[in-house]
Amino acid sequence: MAKEKTPVTPAVRMLRAENVPFTGHPYAYEDKGGTSVSARELGVDEHSVIKTLIMEDDGRNPLVVLMHGDRQVSTRELARFMGVKSIVPCAPEVAQKHSGYQVGGTSPFGTRRIMPVYMEETILALPRIYINGGKRGFLVAIDPHEAMRLLKATLVRVAV
């Protein structure tokens, strides 16, 4: 573990309970700064910073999408893959209700509600990913294969 104090979030509790090796990386959070700020603050490539997006299908069923920080999600392609009419990002208050995390601090680990997780398949090509640890200004570095195993993620190709 990192020497700096690691916040104890539901995500950190889950990673520890599952014996998943990770390192904590706090950084100076900037409102609406996104992955470009966290990448800059940690001195890593934005492509290896993975954003956790809470979305819902046309039946209002929530889902999690993991995407490279420097890419966007083609909701049309994701909907086609899932066999639904549409996928839209959740409003911040809805996303918080589903995940239990404040927007800007959403982790795919330890969410309040169990949701299907869709991971951009090229994430697995990275040696290490930086993903939110459940608090604004806190990322965890983890092996992407461990993240996929733990989240039982479905691989997709929906990056644009």
XYZ file of N, CA, C and O in Angstrom, residues 27-40 46 69 104:
68
model
N -4.986 12.961 -5.098
C -4.550 14.101 -5.917
C -5.470 15.282 -5.620
O -6.531 15.117 -5.021
N -5.061 16.456 -6.059
C -5.856 17.672 -5.843
C -7.031 17.673 -6.828
O -6.848 17.887 -8.017
N -8.218 17.418 -6.301
C -9.427 17.350 -7.121
C -9.844 18.740 -7.591
O -9.768 19.703 -6.833
N -10.255 18.821 -8.859
C -10.804 20.063 -9.405
C -12.193 19.758 -9.930
O -12.368 18.837 -10.723
N -13.184 20.538 -9.494
C -14.559 20.338 -9.936
C -14.630 20.398 -11.460
O -14.105 21.324 -12.075
N -15.263 19.404 -12.062
C -15.418 19.273 -13.513
C -14.075 19.136 -14.258
O -14.000 19.358 -15.461
N -13.031 18.755 -13.533
C -11.717 18.593 -14.153
C -11.564 17.294 -14.908
O -10.807 17.199 -15.867
N -12.285 16.272 -14.462
C -12.275 14.988 -15.149
C -10.926 14.280 -15.142
O -10.042 14.569 -14.337
N -10.784 13.373 -16.092
C -9.583 12.538 -16.155
C -8.349 13.315 -16.579
O -7.239 12.921 -16.253
N -8.526 14.427 -17.280
C -7.344 15.200 -17.694
C -6.634 15.774 -16.467
O -5.407 15.777 -16.401
N -7.410 16.222 -15.474
C -6.814 16.768 -14.247
C -6.149 15.662 -13.432
O -5.007 15.810 -12.998
N -6.848 14.531 -13.251
C -6.250 13.455 -12.449
C -4.991 12.913 -13.121
O -3.996 12.643 -12.450
N -4.998 12.781 -14.439
C -3.808 12.307 -15.168
C -2.652 13.286 -14.975
O -1.522 12.878 -14.708
N -2.938 14.568 -15.124
C -1.904 15.597 -14.947
C -1.362 15.572 -13.513
O -0.152 15.573 -13.302
N -3.423 9.995 -19.792
C -4.879 10.020 -19.597
C -5.559 8.763 -20.127
O -6.615 8.364 -19.640
N -9.959 7.522 -20.236
C -10.194 8.927 -19.948
C -10.173 9.823 -21.171
O -10.846 10.852 -21.199
N -17.948 12.396 -9.640
C -16.572 12.881 -9.511
C -15.771 11.966 -8.600
O -14.553 12.029 -8.555
